[in-house]
Amino acid sequence: MTRREQLQEQYEDALFALLMDDLAWQEGERLLEENERLKNDPGAAVPEDAMKRCLRVIDREFARKNALKAGRISWNVFKRIAIAACVSMLLFSAAFAASETVRVNTLNLLIDVCDRYTDYRFGGGTDTADTTGFSGFEVEWLPEGMTLTDQNIKSGNLCYVRKTYRGPNGEYLNIILDTLGEAGVLSVNTEDAAVEDITVNGWDASLITTDVLQVVIPFPETTQILIVTFSTEDMLPDREVFLRIVEGISLY
C-alpha cells in the first residue's frame, strides 16, 4: 500500500468517525427529549398491575431460557421498562463505584429467581462483615388480640430466633431471624406470586404476595435474613396492617 493510499484510508476512517459522532449526539439529544416527554405525559405511565405482570413474565421466560414468548409483551411497555432499567443501571453503577458499602453488600448477597421459588444466599467477601450480627428482635405493635404462642431460639454458628403469634380471628404471624452464614441458603416459595421491592426502616426488602403476605429482609453485613409471614383463615391479610407489623419489628 502506497503512502497516498494509507493517507486516504486514514482520512476515510476519520471522516466516518466524525459522522458517527455527530449521529450519536443527535440521537442522544432526541432520546433525552423523548424521555422528558414521556416523564411529563401522564398517559405514558405504565399501570402498576401491568408492570408487575410484565416483570413476572420476563423473569419466568429468562429462567426457562426461552426468549420467544417474551414477544407477547407490548413493545411500547417493554421500551419504557427498558428505559427505566437503563437509568436504574446507570445510577446503581455510580453508587457501586463510589460506595464501599454498596460494593460489599452487592457482592455478598446472591438472589436466584426460579419458576417456583427464590433462593437467597450470601457469597464471598464477608471478611468485613459484623460477625456478631443481631441476636434477637422485639415486635412493638400487633393487632388487638394477637399473642405469642410459640418461641424457639437456637444458638451456635448458624443460629436463629423464631416467634409465632396467633389472633382470635385465625390470624397467624411467624417471624424468623435466621443466620445463614456463607454456606446457608434460604428458599422462599414465589410460584404465582407478586414480588415487590420495598424498603422497611431503611432496609431493602422483598414483599411476596400469594394467599399469604411475606416480607424477606436480607442483611449482607451479618449474613442474616429476617422472614415475616402473615396469614388469615378466610381472606388475604390486610397489607397495611402487615406492613405496620413489619415496620414495628426492632432488631437488637
JSON list of C-alpha atoms in Angstrom, two decimals:
[
{"chain": "A", "resi": 1, "resn": "MET", "atom": "CA", "xyz": [0.00, 0.00, 0.00]},
{"chain": "A", "resi": 2, "resn": "THR", "atom": "CA", "xyz": [1.38, 3.39, -1.02]},
{"chain": "A", "resi": 3, "resn": "ARG", "atom": "CA", "xyz": [1.61, 6.34, 1.35]},
{"chain": "A", "resi": 4, "resn": "ARG", "atom": "CA", "xyz": [-1.19, 8.08, -0.53]},
{"chain": "A", "resi": 5, "resn": "GLU", "atom": "CA", "xyz": [-3.43, 5.01, -0.11]},
{"chain": "A", "resi": 6, "resn": "GLN", "atom": "CA", "xyz": [-2.63, 4.91, 3.62]},
{"chain": "A", "resi": 7, "resn": "LEU", "atom": "CA", "xyz": [-3.49, 8.59, 3.96]},
{"chain": "A", "resi": 8, "resn": "GLN", "atom": "CA", "xyz": [-6.73, 8.06, 2.02]},
{"chain": "A", "resi": 9, "resn": "GLU", "atom": "CA", "xyz": [-7.69, 5.16, 4.29]},
{"chain": "A", "resi": 10, "resn": "GLN", "atom": "CA", "xyz": [-6.92, 7.19, 7.42]},
{"chain": "A", "resi": 11, "resn": "TYR", "atom": "CA", "xyz": [-8.96, 10.09, 6.01]},
{"chain": "A", "resi": 12, "resn": "GLU", "atom": "CA", "xyz": [-11.96, 7.81, 5.36]},
{"chain": "A", "resi": 13, "resn": "ASP", "atom": "CA", "xyz": [-11.71, 6.33, 8.86]},
{"chain": "A", "resi": 14, "resn": "ALA", "atom": "CA", "xyz": [-11.57, 9.79, 10.43]},
{"chain": "A", "resi": 15, "resn": "LEU", "atom": "CA", "xyz": [-14.49, 11.03, 8.33]},
{"chain": "A", "resi": 16, "resn": "PHE", "atom": "CA", "xyz": [-16.58, 8.01, 9.30]},
{"chain": "A", "resi": 17, "resn": "ALA", "atom": "CA", "xyz": [-15.75, 8.54, 13.00]},
{"chain": "A", "resi": 18, "resn": "LEU", "atom": "CA", "xyz": [-16.81, 12.21, 12.76]},
{"chain": "A", "resi": 19, "resn": "LEU", "atom": "CA", "xyz": [-20.08, 11.32, 11.04]},
{"chain": "A", "resi": 20, "resn": "MET", "atom": "CA", "xyz": [-20.86, 8.67, 13.66]},
{"chain": "A", "resi": 21, "resn": "ASP", "atom": "CA", "xyz": [-20.02, 11.13, 16.44]},
{"chain": "A", "resi": 22, "resn": "ASP", "atom": "CA", "xyz": [-22.48, 13.68, 15.01]},
{"chain": "A", "resi": 23, "resn": "LEU", "atom": "CA", "xyz": [-25.12, 10.98, 14.68]},
{"chain": "A", "resi": 24, "resn": "ALA", "atom": "CA", "xyz": [-24.57, 9.81, 18.26]},
{"chain": "A", "resi": 25, "resn": "TRP", "atom": "CA", "xyz": [-25.05, 13.35, 19.60]},
{"chain": "A", "resi": 26, "resn": "GLN", "atom": "CA", "xyz": [-28.19, 13.88, 17.53]},
{"chain": "A", "resi": 27, "resn": "GLU", "atom": "CA", "xyz": [-29.66, 10.53, 18.60]},
{"chain": "A", "resi": 28, "resn": "GLY", "atom": "CA", "xyz": [-28.75, 11.18, 22.23]},
{"chain": "A", "resi": 29, "resn": "GLU", "atom": "CA", "xyz": [-30.50, 14.55, 22.20]},
{"chain": "A", "resi": 30, "resn": "ARG", "atom": "CA", "xyz": [-33.56, 13.00, 20.57]},
{"chain": "A", "resi": 31, "resn": "LEU", "atom": "CA", "xyz": [-33.73, 10.24, 23.18]},
{"chain": "A", "resi": 32, "resn": "LEU", "atom": "CA", "xyz": [-33.33, 12.74, 26.02]},
{"chain": "A", "resi": 33, "resn": "GLU", "atom": "CA", "xyz": [-36.18, 14.83, 24.60]},
{"chain": "A", "resi": 34, "resn": "GLU", "atom": "CA", "xyz": [-38.32, 11.71, 24.23]},
{"chain": "A", "resi": 35, "resn": "ASN", "atom": "CA", "xyz": [-37.53, 10.69, 27.81]},
{"chain": "A", "resi": 36, "resn": "GLU", "atom": "CA", "xyz": [-38.59, 14.13, 29.08]},
{"chain": "A", "resi": 37, "resn": "ARG", "atom": "CA", "xyz": [-41.78, 13.93, 27.05]},
{"chain": "A", "resi": 38, "resn": "LEU", "atom": "CA", "xyz": [-42.64, 10.52, 28.48]},
{"chain": "A", "resi": 39, "resn": "LYS", "atom": "CA", "xyz": [-41.93, 11.71, 32.04]},
{"chain": "A", "resi": 40, "resn": "ASN", "atom": "CA", "xyz": [-44.31, 14.64, 31.57]},
{"chain": "A", "resi": 41, "resn": "ASP", "atom": "CA", "xyz": [-47.02, 12.63, 29.80]},
{"chain": "A", "resi": 42, "resn": "PRO", "atom": "CA", "xyz": [-49.48, 11.09, 32.31]},
{"chain": "A", "resi": 43, "resn": "GLY", "atom": "CA", "xyz": [-50.75, 8.78, 29.59]},
{"chain": "A", "resi": 44, "resn": "ALA", "atom": "CA", "xyz": [-47.30, 7.23, 29.20]},
{"chain": "A", "resi": 45, "resn": "ALA", "atom": "CA", "xyz": [-47.22, 5.90, 32.76]},
{"chain": "A", "resi": 46, "resn": "VAL", "atom": "CA", "xyz": [-47.27, 2.12, 32.99]},
{"chain": "A", "resi": 47, "resn": "PRO", "atom": "CA", "xyz": [-50.05, 0.82, 35.30]},
{"chain": "A", "resi": 48, "resn": "GLU", "atom": "CA", "xyz": [-48.63, -0.86, 38.39]},
{"chain": "A", "resi": 49, "resn": "ASP", "atom": "CA", "xyz": [-50.50, -4.13, 37.74]},
{"chain": "A", "resi": 50, "resn": "ALA", "atom": "CA", "xyz": [-49.23, -4.23, 34.16]},
{"chain": "A", "resi": 51, "resn": "MET", "atom": "CA", "xyz": [-45.66, -3.60, 35.35]},
{"chain": "A", "resi": 52, "resn": "LYS", "atom": "CA", "xyz": [-45.89, -6.47, 37.83]},
{"chain": "A", "resi": 53, "resn": "ARG", "atom": "CA", "xyz": [-47.27, -8.85, 35.23]},
{"chain": "A", "resi": 54, "resn": "CYS", "atom": "CA", "xyz": [-44.61, -7.90, 32.68]},
{"chain": "A", "resi": 55, "resn": "LEU", "atom": "CA", "xyz": [-41.77, -8.34, 35.15]},
{"chain": "A", "resi": 56, "resn": "ARG", "atom": "CA", "xyz": [-43.11, -11.75, 36.22]},
{"chain": "A", "resi": 57, "resn": "VAL", "atom": "CA", "xyz": [-43.30, -12.85, 32.60]},
{"chain": "A", "resi": 58, "resn": "ILE", "atom": "CA", "xyz": [-39.76, -11.66, 31.89]},
{"chain": "A", "resi": 59, "resn": "ASP", "atom": "CA", "xyz": [-38.40, -13.45, 34.99]},
{"chain": "A", "resi": 60, "resn": "ARG", "atom": "CA", "xyz": [-40.10, -16.70, 34.04]},
{"chain": "A", "resi": 61, "resn": "GLU", "atom": "CA", "xyz": [-39.01, -16.61, 30.42]},
{"chain": "A", "resi": 62, "resn": "PHE", "atom": "CA", "xyz": [-35.39, -15.91, 31.30]},
{"chain": "A", "resi": 63, "resn": "ALA", "atom": "CA", "xyz": [-35.49, -18.74, 33.87]},
{"chain": "A", "resi": 64, "resn": "ARG", "atom": "CA", "xyz": [-36.68, -21.12, 31.15]},
{"chain": "A", "resi": 65, "resn": "LYS", "atom": "CA", "xyz": [-34.08, -19.74, 28.70]},
{"chain": "A", "resi": 66, "resn": "ASN", "atom": "CA", "xyz": [-36.84, -19.16, 26.19]},
{"chain": "A", "resi": 67, "resn": "ALA", "atom": "CA", "xyz": [-36.97, -15.60, 24.96]},
{"chain": "A", "resi": 68, "resn": "LEU", "atom": "CA", "xyz": [-39.50, -16.28, 22.22]},
{"chain": "A", "resi": 69, "resn": "LYS", "atom": "CA", "xyz": [-42.55, -16.00, 24.45]},
{"chain": "A", "resi": 70, "resn": "ALA", "atom": "CA", "xyz": [-41.41, -12.60, 25.70]},
{"chain": "A", "resi": 71, "resn": "GLY", "atom": "CA", "xyz": [-42.73, -11.16, 22.44]},
{"chain": "A", "resi": 72, "resn": "ARG", "atom": "CA", "xyz": [-46.21, -11.29, 23.90]},
{"chain": "A", "resi": 73, "resn": "ILE", "atom": "CA", "xyz": [-45.37, -8.19, 25.94]},
{"chain": "A", "resi": 74, "resn": "SER", "atom": "CA", "xyz": [-46.46, -4.92, 24.41]},
{"chain": "A", "resi": 75, "resn": "TRP", "atom": "CA", "xyz": [-43.48, -3.34, 22.60]},
{"chain": "A", "resi": 76, "resn": "ASN", "atom": "CA", "xyz": [-44.27, 0.12, 23.96]},
{"chain": "A", "resi": 77, "resn": "VAL", "atom": "CA", "xyz": [-44.45, -1.19, 27.52]},
{"chain": "A", "resi": 78, "resn": "PHE", "atom": "CA", "xyz": [-41.20, -3.06, 27.00]},
{"chain": "A", "resi": 79, "resn": "LYS", "atom": "CA", "xyz": [-39.45, 0.08, 25.70]},
{"chain": "A", "resi": 80, "resn": "ARG", "atom": "CA", "xyz": [-40.49, 2.06, 28.76]},
{"chain": "A", "resi": 81, "resn": "ILE", "atom": "CA", "xyz": [-39.36, -0.73, 31.07]},
{"chain": "A", "resi": 82, "resn": "ALA", "atom": "CA", "xyz": [-36.04, -0.86, 29.20]},
{"chain": "A", "resi": 83, "resn": "ILE", "atom": "CA", "xyz": [-35.53, 2.90, 29.59]},
{"chain": "A", "resi": 84, "resn": "ALA", "atom": "CA", "xyz": [-36.24, 2.69, 33.31]},
{"chain": "A", "resi": 85, "resn": "ALA", "atom": "CA", "xyz": [-33.92, -0.31, 33.64]},
{"chain": "A", "resi": 86, "resn": "CYS", "atom": "CA", "xyz": [-31.09, 1.52, 31.85]},
{"chain": "A", "resi": 87, "resn": "VAL", "atom": "CA", "xyz": [-31.46, 4.59, 34.05]},
{"chain": "A", "resi": 88, "resn": "SER", "atom": "CA", "xyz": [-31.52, 2.41, 37.17]},
{"chain": "A", "resi": 89, "resn": "MET", "atom": "CA", "xyz": [-28.44, 0.54, 35.98]},
{"chain": "A", "resi": 90, "resn": "LEU", "atom": "CA", "xyz": [-26.53, 3.79, 35.42]},
{"chain": "A", "resi": 91, "resn": "LEU", "atom": "CA", "xyz": [-27.47, 5.10, 38.86]},
{"chain": "A", "resi": 92, "resn": "PHE", "atom": "CA", "xyz": [-26.56, 1.80, 40.50]},
{"chain": "A", "resi": 93, "resn": "SER", "atom": "CA", "xyz": [-23.22, 1.68, 38.64]},
{"chain": "A", "resi": 94, "resn": "ALA", "atom": "CA", "xyz": [-22.32, 5.10, 40.02]},
{"chain": "A", "resi": 95, "resn": "ALA", "atom": "CA", "xyz": [-23.28, 4.05, 43.54]},
{"chain": "A", "resi": 96, "resn": "PHE", "atom": "CA", "xyz": [-21.41, 0.77, 43.14]},
{"chain": "A", "resi": 97, "resn": "ALA", "atom": "CA", "xyz": [-18.24, 2.58, 42.11]},
{"chain": "A", "resi": 98, "resn": "ALA", "atom": "CA", "xyz": [-18.47, 5.27, 44.78]},
{"chain": "A", "resi": 99, "resn": "SER", "atom": "CA", "xyz": [-19.59, 3.33, 47.84]},
{"chain": "A", "resi": 100, "resn": "GLU", "atom": "CA", "xyz": [-17.63, 0.58, 49.58]},
{"chain": "A", "resi": 101, "resn": "THR", "atom": "CA", "xyz": [-20.78, -0.48, 51.46]},
{"chain": "A", "resi": 102, "resn": "VAL", "atom": "CA", "xyz": [-22.77, -0.91, 48.23]},
{"chain": "A", "resi": 103, "resn": "ARG", "atom": "CA", "xyz": [-19.97, -2.99, 46.69]},
{"chain": "A", "resi": 104, "resn": "VAL", "atom": "CA", "xyz": [-19.65, -5.28, 49.70]},
{"chain": "A", "resi": 105, "resn": "ASN", "atom": "CA", "xyz": [-23.41, -5.79, 50.10]},
{"chain": "A", "resi": 106, "resn": "THR", "atom": "CA", "xyz": [-23.97, -6.43, 46.39]},
{"chain": "A", "resi": 107, "resn": "LEU", "atom": "CA", "xyz": [-21.18, -8.96, 46.12]},
{"chain": "A", "resi": 108, "resn": "ASN", "atom": "CA", "xyz": [-22.25, -10.73, 49.30]},
{"chain": "A", "resi": 109, "resn": "LEU", "atom": "CA", "xyz": [-25.99, -11.14, 48.56]},
{"chain": "A", "resi": 110, "resn": "LEU", "atom": "CA", "xyz": [-26.93, -13.59, 45.79]},
{"chain": "A", "resi": 111, "resn": "ILE", "atom": "CA", "xyz": [-30.59, -14.00, 44.74]},
{"chain": "A", "resi": 112, "resn": "ASP", "atom": "CA", "xyz": [-31.55, -16.81, 42.34]},
{"chain": "A", "resi": 113, "resn": "VAL", "atom": "CA", "xyz": [-35.05, -16.42, 40.89]},
{"chain": "A", "resi": 114, "resn": "CYS", "atom": "CA", "xyz": [-36.63, -19.62, 39.55]},
{"chain": "A", "resi": 115, "resn": "ASP", "atom": "CA", "xyz": [-40.14, -20.54, 38.39]},
{"chain": "A", "resi": 116, "resn": "ARG", "atom": "CA", "xyz": [-41.37, -21.80, 41.74]},
{"chain": "A", "resi": 117, "resn": "TYR", "atom": "CA", "xyz": [-39.01, -20.39, 44.32]},
{"chain": "A", "resi": 118, "resn": "THR", "atom": "CA", "xyz": [-36.35, -17.79, 45.04]},
{"chain": "A", "resi": 119, "resn": "ASP", "atom": "CA", "xyz": [-33.06, -18.65, 46.75]},
{"chain": "A", "resi": 120, "resn": "TYR", "atom": "CA", "xyz": [-31.24, -16.19, 49.00]},
{"chain": "A", "resi": 121, "resn": "ARG", "atom": "CA", "xyz": [-27.61, -16.82, 49.87]},
{"chain": "A", "resi": 122, "resn": "PHE", "atom": "CA", "xyz": [-24.50, -14.88, 50.86]},
{"chain": "A", "resi": 123, "resn": "GLY", "atom": "CA", "xyz": [-21.32, -15.13, 48.83]},
{"chain": "A", "resi": 124, "resn": "GLY", "atom": "CA", "xyz": [-17.71, -14.24, 49.44]},
{"chain": "A", "resi": 125, "resn": "GLY", "atom": "CA", "xyz": [-16.20, -11.06, 50.74]},
{"chain": "A", "resi": 126, "resn": "THR", "atom": "CA", "xyz": [-17.74, -11.35, 54.18]},
{"chain": "A", "resi": 127, "resn": "ASP", "atom": "CA", "xyz": [-14.38, -10.82, 55.88]},
{"chain": "A", "resi": 128, "resn": "THR", "atom": "CA", "xyz": [-15.58, -7.27, 56.54]},
{"chain": "A", "resi": 129, "resn": "ALA", "atom": "CA", "xyz": [-18.90, -8.44, 57.97]},
{"chain": "A", "resi": 130, "resn": "ASP", "atom": "CA", "xyz": [-20.08, -7.90, 61.52]},
{"chain": "A", "resi": 131, "resn": "THR", "atom": "CA", "xyz": [-19.75, -11.45, 62.83]},
{"chain": "A", "resi": 132, "resn": "THR", "atom": "CA", "xyz": [-21.83, -10.73, 65.92]},
{"chain": "A", "resi": 133, "resn": "GLY", "atom": "CA", "xyz": [-24.97, -9.81, 63.99]},
{"chain": "A", "resi": 134, "resn": "PHE", "atom": "CA", "xyz": [-28.42, -9.42, 65.53]},
{"chain": "A", "resi": 135, "resn": "SER", "atom": "CA", "xyz": [-29.23, -11.70, 68.46]},
{"chain": "A", "resi": 136, "resn": "GLY", "atom": "CA", "xyz": [-32.99, -11.18, 68.55]},
{"chain": "A", "resi": 137, "resn": "PHE", "atom": "CA", "xyz": [-35.95, -8.92, 67.88]},
{"chain": "A", "resi": 138, "resn": "GLU", "atom": "CA", "xyz": [-38.99, -7.35, 69.52]},
{"chain": "A", "resi": 139, "resn": "VAL", "atom": "CA", "xyz": [-42.42, -6.80, 67.97]},
{"chain": "A", "resi": 140, "resn": "GLU", "atom": "CA", "xyz": [-43.56, -3.35, 69.01]},
{"chain": "A", "resi": 141, "resn": "TRP", "atom": "CA", "xyz": [-47.09, -3.48, 67.54]},
{"chain": "A", "resi": 142, "resn": "LEU", "atom": "CA", "xyz": [-49.64, -6.23, 66.93]},
{"chain": "A", "resi": 143, "resn": "PRO", "atom": "CA", "xyz": [-53.35, -6.23, 66.02]},
{"chain": "A", "resi": 144, "resn": "GLU", "atom": "CA", "xyz": [-55.61, -6.43, 69.04]},
{"chain": "A", "resi": 145, "resn": "GLY", "atom": "CA", "xyz": [-55.90, -9.92, 70.50]},
{"chain": "A", "resi": 146, "resn": "MET", "atom": "CA", "xyz": [-52.75, -11.41, 68.92]},
{"chain": "A", "resi": 147, "resn": "THR", "atom": "CA", "xyz": [-50.49, -13.16, 71.41]},
{"chain": "A", "resi": 148, "resn": "LEU", "atom": "CA", "xyz": [-47.20, -15.05, 71.39]},
{"chain": "A", "resi": 149, "resn": "THR", "atom": "CA", "xyz": [-47.93, -18.80, 71.20]},
{"chain": "A", "resi": 150, "resn": "ASP", "atom": "CA", "xyz": [-44.53, -20.32, 70.38]},
{"chain": "A", "resi": 151, "resn": "GLN", "atom": "CA", "xyz": [-40.88, -19.32, 70.56]},
{"chain": "A", "resi": 152, "resn": "ASN", "atom": "CA", "xyz": [-37.72, -21.15, 69.55]},
{"chain": "A", "resi": 153, "resn": "ILE", "atom": "CA", "xyz": [-34.12, -19.99, 69.87]},
{"chain": "A", "resi": 154, "resn": "LYS", "atom": "CA", "xyz": [-31.10, -21.88, 68.53]},
{"chain": "A", "resi": 155, "resn": "SER", "atom": "CA", "xyz": [-27.59, -20.72, 69.40]},
{"chain": "A", "resi": 156, "resn": "GLY", "atom": "CA", "xyz": [-24.31, -21.50, 67.72]},
{"chain": "A", "resi": 157, "resn": "ASN", "atom": "CA", "xyz": [-22.76, -20.60, 64.37]},
{"chain": "A", "resi": 158, "resn": "LEU", "atom": "CA", "xyz": [-25.99, -21.00, 62.38]},
{"chain": "A", "resi": 159, "resn": "CYS", "atom": "CA", "xyz": [-28.40, -19.65, 64.96]},
{"chain": "A", "resi": 160, "resn": "TYR", "atom": "CA", "xyz": [-31.96, -18.45, 64.57]},
{"chain": "A", "resi": 161, "resn": "VAL", "atom": "CA", "xyz": [-34.77, -16.90, 66.56]},
{"chain": "A", "resi": 162, "resn": "ARG", "atom": "CA", "xyz": [-38.38, -17.79, 65.76]},
{"chain": "A", "resi": 163, "resn": "LYS", "atom": "CA", "xyz": [-41.59, -16.41, 67.26]},
{"chain": "A", "resi": 164, "resn": "THR", "atom": "CA", "xyz": [-45.16, -17.34, 66.36]},
{"chain": "A", "resi": 165, "resn": "TYR", "atom": "CA", "xyz": [-48.24, -15.25, 67.15]},
{"chain": "A", "resi": 166, "resn": "ARG", "atom": "CA", "xyz": [-51.93, -16.12, 66.73]},
{"chain": "A", "resi": 167, "resn": "GLY", "atom": "CA", "xyz": [-55.04, -13.99, 66.83]},
{"chain": "A", "resi": 168, "resn": "PRO", "atom": "CA", "xyz": [-58.69, -14.54, 67.79]},
{"chain": "A", "resi": 169, "resn": "ASN", "atom": "CA", "xyz": [-59.87, -14.45, 64.16]},
{"chain": "A", "resi": 170, "resn": "GLY", "atom": "CA", "xyz": [-57.45, -17.00, 62.74]},
{"chain": "A", "resi": 171, "resn": "GLU", "atom": "CA", "xyz": [-54.54, -14.61, 62.25]},
{"chain": "A", "resi": 172, "resn": "TYR", "atom": "CA", "xyz": [-51.15, -16.28, 62.04]},
{"chain": "A", "resi": 173, "resn": "LEU", "atom": "CA", "xyz": [-47.84, -14.42, 62.27]},
{"chain": "A", "resi": 174, "resn": "ASN", "atom": "CA", "xyz": [-44.46, -16.13, 62.06]},
{"chain": "A", "resi": 175, "resn": "ILE", "atom": "CA", "xyz": [-41.17, -14.22, 62.39]},
{"chain": "A", "resi": 176, "resn": "ILE", "atom": "CA", "xyz": [-37.74, -15.80, 61.90]},
{"chain": "A", "resi": 177, "resn": "LEU", "atom": "CA", "xyz": [-34.35, -14.16, 62.21]},
{"chain": "A", "resi": 178, "resn": "ASP", "atom": "CA", "xyz": [-32.04, -16.69, 60.56]},
{"chain": "A", "resi": 179, "resn": "THR", "atom": "CA", "xyz": [-28.23, -16.58, 60.44]},
{"chain": "A", "resi": 180, "resn": "LEU", "atom": "CA", "xyz": [-27.29, -18.30, 57.18]},
{"chain": "A", "resi": 181, "resn": "GLY", "atom": "CA", "xyz": [-23.57, -17.65, 57.13]},
{"chain": "A", "resi": 182, "resn": "GLU", "atom": "CA", "xyz": [-21.72, -18.07, 53.81]},
{"chain": "A", "resi": 183, "resn": "ALA", "atom": "CA", "xyz": [-22.83, -21.68, 53.27]},
{"chain": "A", "resi": 184, "resn": "GLY", "atom": "CA", "xyz": [-26.56, -21.42, 54.02]},
{"chain": "A", "resi": 185, "resn": "VAL", "atom": "CA", "xyz": [-29.41, -20.98, 51.53]},
{"chain": "A", "resi": 186, "resn": "LEU", "atom": "CA", "xyz": [-32.95, -19.77, 52.18]},
{"chain": "A", "resi": 187, "resn": "SER", "atom": "CA", "xyz": [-35.60, -20.89, 49.65]},
{"chain": "A", "resi": 188, "resn": "VAL", "atom": "CA", "xyz": [-38.84, -18.90, 49.50]},
{"chain": "A", "resi": 189, "resn": "ASN", "atom": "CA", "xyz": [-41.92, -20.07, 47.58]},
{"chain": "A", "resi": 190, "resn": "THR", "atom": "CA", "xyz": [-42.63, -17.48, 44.86]},
{"chain": "A", "resi": 191, "resn": "GLU", "atom": "CA", "xyz": [-44.70, -19.61, 42.47]},
{"chain": "A", "resi": 192, "resn": "ASP", "atom": "CA", "xyz": [-47.54, -17.47, 41.01]},
{"chain": "A", "resi": 193, "resn": "ALA", "atom": "CA", "xyz": [-46.55, -14.74, 43.48]},
{"chain": "A", "resi": 194, "resn": "ALA", "atom": "CA", "xyz": [-46.43, -10.98, 43.10]},
{"chain": "A", "resi": 195, "resn": "VAL", "atom": "CA", "xyz": [-42.97, -9.86, 44.26]},
{"chain": "A", "resi": 196, "resn": "GLU", "atom": "CA", "xyz": [-42.28, -6.21, 45.04]},
{"chain": "A", "resi": 197, "resn": "ASP", "atom": "CA", "xyz": [-39.07, -4.46, 46.06]},
{"chain": "A", "resi": 198, "resn": "ILE", "atom": "CA", "xyz": [-39.80, -2.28, 49.08]},
{"chain": "A", "resi": 199, "resn": "THR", "atom": "CA", "xyz": [-37.91, -0.50, 51.85]},
{"chain": "A", "resi": 200, "resn": "VAL", "atom": "CA", "xyz": [-38.59, -1.24, 55.52]},
{"chain": "A", "resi": 201, "resn": "ASN", "atom": "CA", "xyz": [-36.98, 1.06, 58.09]},
{"chain": "A", "resi": 202, "resn": "GLY", "atom": "CA", "xyz": [-34.20, 1.82, 55.63]},
{"chain": "A", "resi": 203, "resn": "TRP", "atom": "CA", "xyz": [-33.60, -1.85, 54.73]},
{"chain": "A", "resi": 204, "resn": "ASP", "atom": "CA", "xyz": [-34.07, -3.27, 51.23]},
{"chain": "A", "resi": 205, "resn": "ALA", "atom": "CA", "xyz": [-36.74, -5.96, 51.31]},
{"chain": "A", "resi": 206, "resn": "SER", "atom": "CA", "xyz": [-38.99, -8.12, 49.12]},
{"chain": "A", "resi": 207, "resn": "LEU", "atom": "CA", "xyz": [-42.77, -8.21, 49.65]},
{"chain": "A", "resi": 208, "resn": "ILE", "atom": "CA", "xyz": [-44.20, -11.51, 48.39]},
{"chain": "A", "resi": 209, "resn": "THR", "atom": "CA", "xyz": [-47.95, -11.85, 47.93]},
{"chain": "A", "resi": 210, "resn": "THR", "atom": "CA", "xyz": [-49.73, -15.19, 47.36]},
{"chain": "A", "resi": 211, "resn": "ASP", "atom": "CA", "xyz": [-52.55, -16.35, 49.61]},
{"chain": "A", "resi": 212, "resn": "VAL", "atom": "CA", "xyz": [-50.34, -15.05, 52.43]},
{"chain": "A", "resi": 213, "resn": "LEU", "atom": "CA", "xyz": [-48.16, -11.98, 52.85]},
{"chain": "A", "resi": 214, "resn": "GLN", "atom": "CA", "xyz": [-44.45, -12.36, 53.36]},
{"chain": "A", "resi": 215, "resn": "VAL", "atom": "CA", "xyz": [-41.51, -9.99, 53.72]},
{"chain": "A", "resi": 216, "resn": "VAL", "atom": "CA", "xyz": [-37.88, -11.07, 53.30]},
{"chain": "A", "resi": 217, "resn": "ILE", "atom": "CA", "xyz": [-35.18, -8.67, 54.56]},
{"chain": "A", "resi": 218, "resn": "PRO", "atom": "CA", "xyz": [-31.56, -9.75, 53.96]},
{"chain": "A", "resi": 219, "resn": "PHE", "atom": "CA", "xyz": [-28.65, -8.32, 55.95]},
{"chain": "A", "resi": 220, "resn": "PRO", "atom": "CA", "xyz": [-25.47, -8.98, 53.90]},
{"chain": "A", "resi": 221, "resn": "GLU", "atom": "CA", "xyz": [-23.24, -7.38, 56.54]},
{"chain": "A", "resi": 222, "resn": "THR", "atom": "CA", "xyz": [-24.14, -10.07, 59.07]},
{"chain": "A", "resi": 223, "resn": "THR", "atom": "CA", "xyz": [-25.22, -12.89, 56.67]},
{"chain": "A", "resi": 224, "resn": "GLN", "atom": "CA", "xyz": [-28.67, -12.88, 58.31]},
{"chain": "A", "resi": 225, "resn": "ILE", "atom": "CA", "xyz": [-32.21, -12.81, 56.94]},
{"chain": "A", "resi": 226, "resn": "LEU", "atom": "CA", "xyz": [-35.48, -11.74, 58.57]},
{"chain": "A", "resi": 227, "resn": "ILE", "atom": "CA", "xyz": [-38.59, -13.54, 57.26]},
{"chain": "A", "resi": 228, "resn": "VAL", "atom": "CA", "xyz": [-42.04, -12.36, 58.33]},
{"chain": "A", "resi": 229, "resn": "THR", "atom": "CA", "xyz": [-45.14, -14.34, 57.26]},
{"chain": "A", "resi": 230, "resn": "PHE", "atom": "CA", "xyz": [-48.75, -13.29, 57.91]},
{"chain": "A", "resi": 231, "resn": "SER", "atom": "CA", "xyz": [-51.97, -15.10, 57.04]},
{"chain": "A", "resi": 232, "resn": "THR", "atom": "CA", "xyz": [-55.63, -15.27, 57.99]},
{"chain": "A", "resi": 233, "resn": "GLU", "atom": "CA", "xyz": [-58.21, -18.03, 57.67]},
{"chain": "A", "resi": 234, "resn": "ASP", "atom": "CA", "xyz": [-60.75, -16.58, 55.28]},
{"chain": "A", "resi": 235, "resn": "MET", "atom": "CA", "xyz": [-59.09, -13.94, 53.09]},
{"chain": "A", "resi": 236, "resn": "LEU", "atom": "CA", "xyz": [-55.85, -12.28, 52.08]},
{"chain": "A", "resi": 237, "resn": "PRO", "atom": "CA", "xyz": [-54.43, -10.40, 55.09]},
{"chain": "A", "resi": 238, "resn": "ASP", "atom": "CA", "xyz": [-54.61, -6.63, 55.15]},
{"chain": "A", "resi": 239, "resn": "ARG", "atom": "CA", "xyz": [-51.46, -5.23, 53.53]},
{"chain": "A", "resi": 240, "resn": "GLU", "atom": "CA", "xyz": [-51.36, -2.05, 55.61]},
{"chain": "A", "resi": 241, "resn": "VAL", "atom": "CA", "xyz": [-51.76, -3.99, 58.84]},
{"chain": "A", "resi": 242, "resn": "PHE", "atom": "CA", "xyz": [-48.99, -6.38, 57.81]},
{"chain": "A", "resi": 243, "resn": "LEU", "atom": "CA", "xyz": [-46.54, -3.62, 56.88]},
{"chain": "A", "resi": 244, "resn": "ARG", "atom": "CA", "xyz": [-47.27, -1.84, 60.15]},
{"chain": "A", "resi": 245, "resn": "ILE", "atom": "CA", "xyz": [-46.31, -5.04, 61.99]},
{"chain": "A", "resi": 246, "resn": "VAL", "atom": "CA", "xyz": [-43.10, -5.39, 59.98]},
{"chain": "A", "resi": 247, "resn": "GLU", "atom": "CA", "xyz": [-42.11, -1.75, 60.46]},
{"chain": "A", "resi": 248, "resn": "GLY", "atom": "CA", "xyz": [-42.58, -2.19, 64.19]},
{"chain": "A", "resi": 249, "resn": "ILE", "atom": "CA", "xyz": [-40.04, -5.02, 64.45]},
{"chain": "A", "resi": 250, "resn": "SER", "atom": "CA", "xyz": [-36.87, -3.83, 66.17]},
{"chain": "A", "resi": 251, "resn": "LEU", "atom": "CA", "xyz": [-33.66, -5.83, 66.00]},
{"chain": "A", "resi": 252, "resn": "TYR", "atom": "CA", "xyz": [-31.00, -5.91, 68.66]}
]
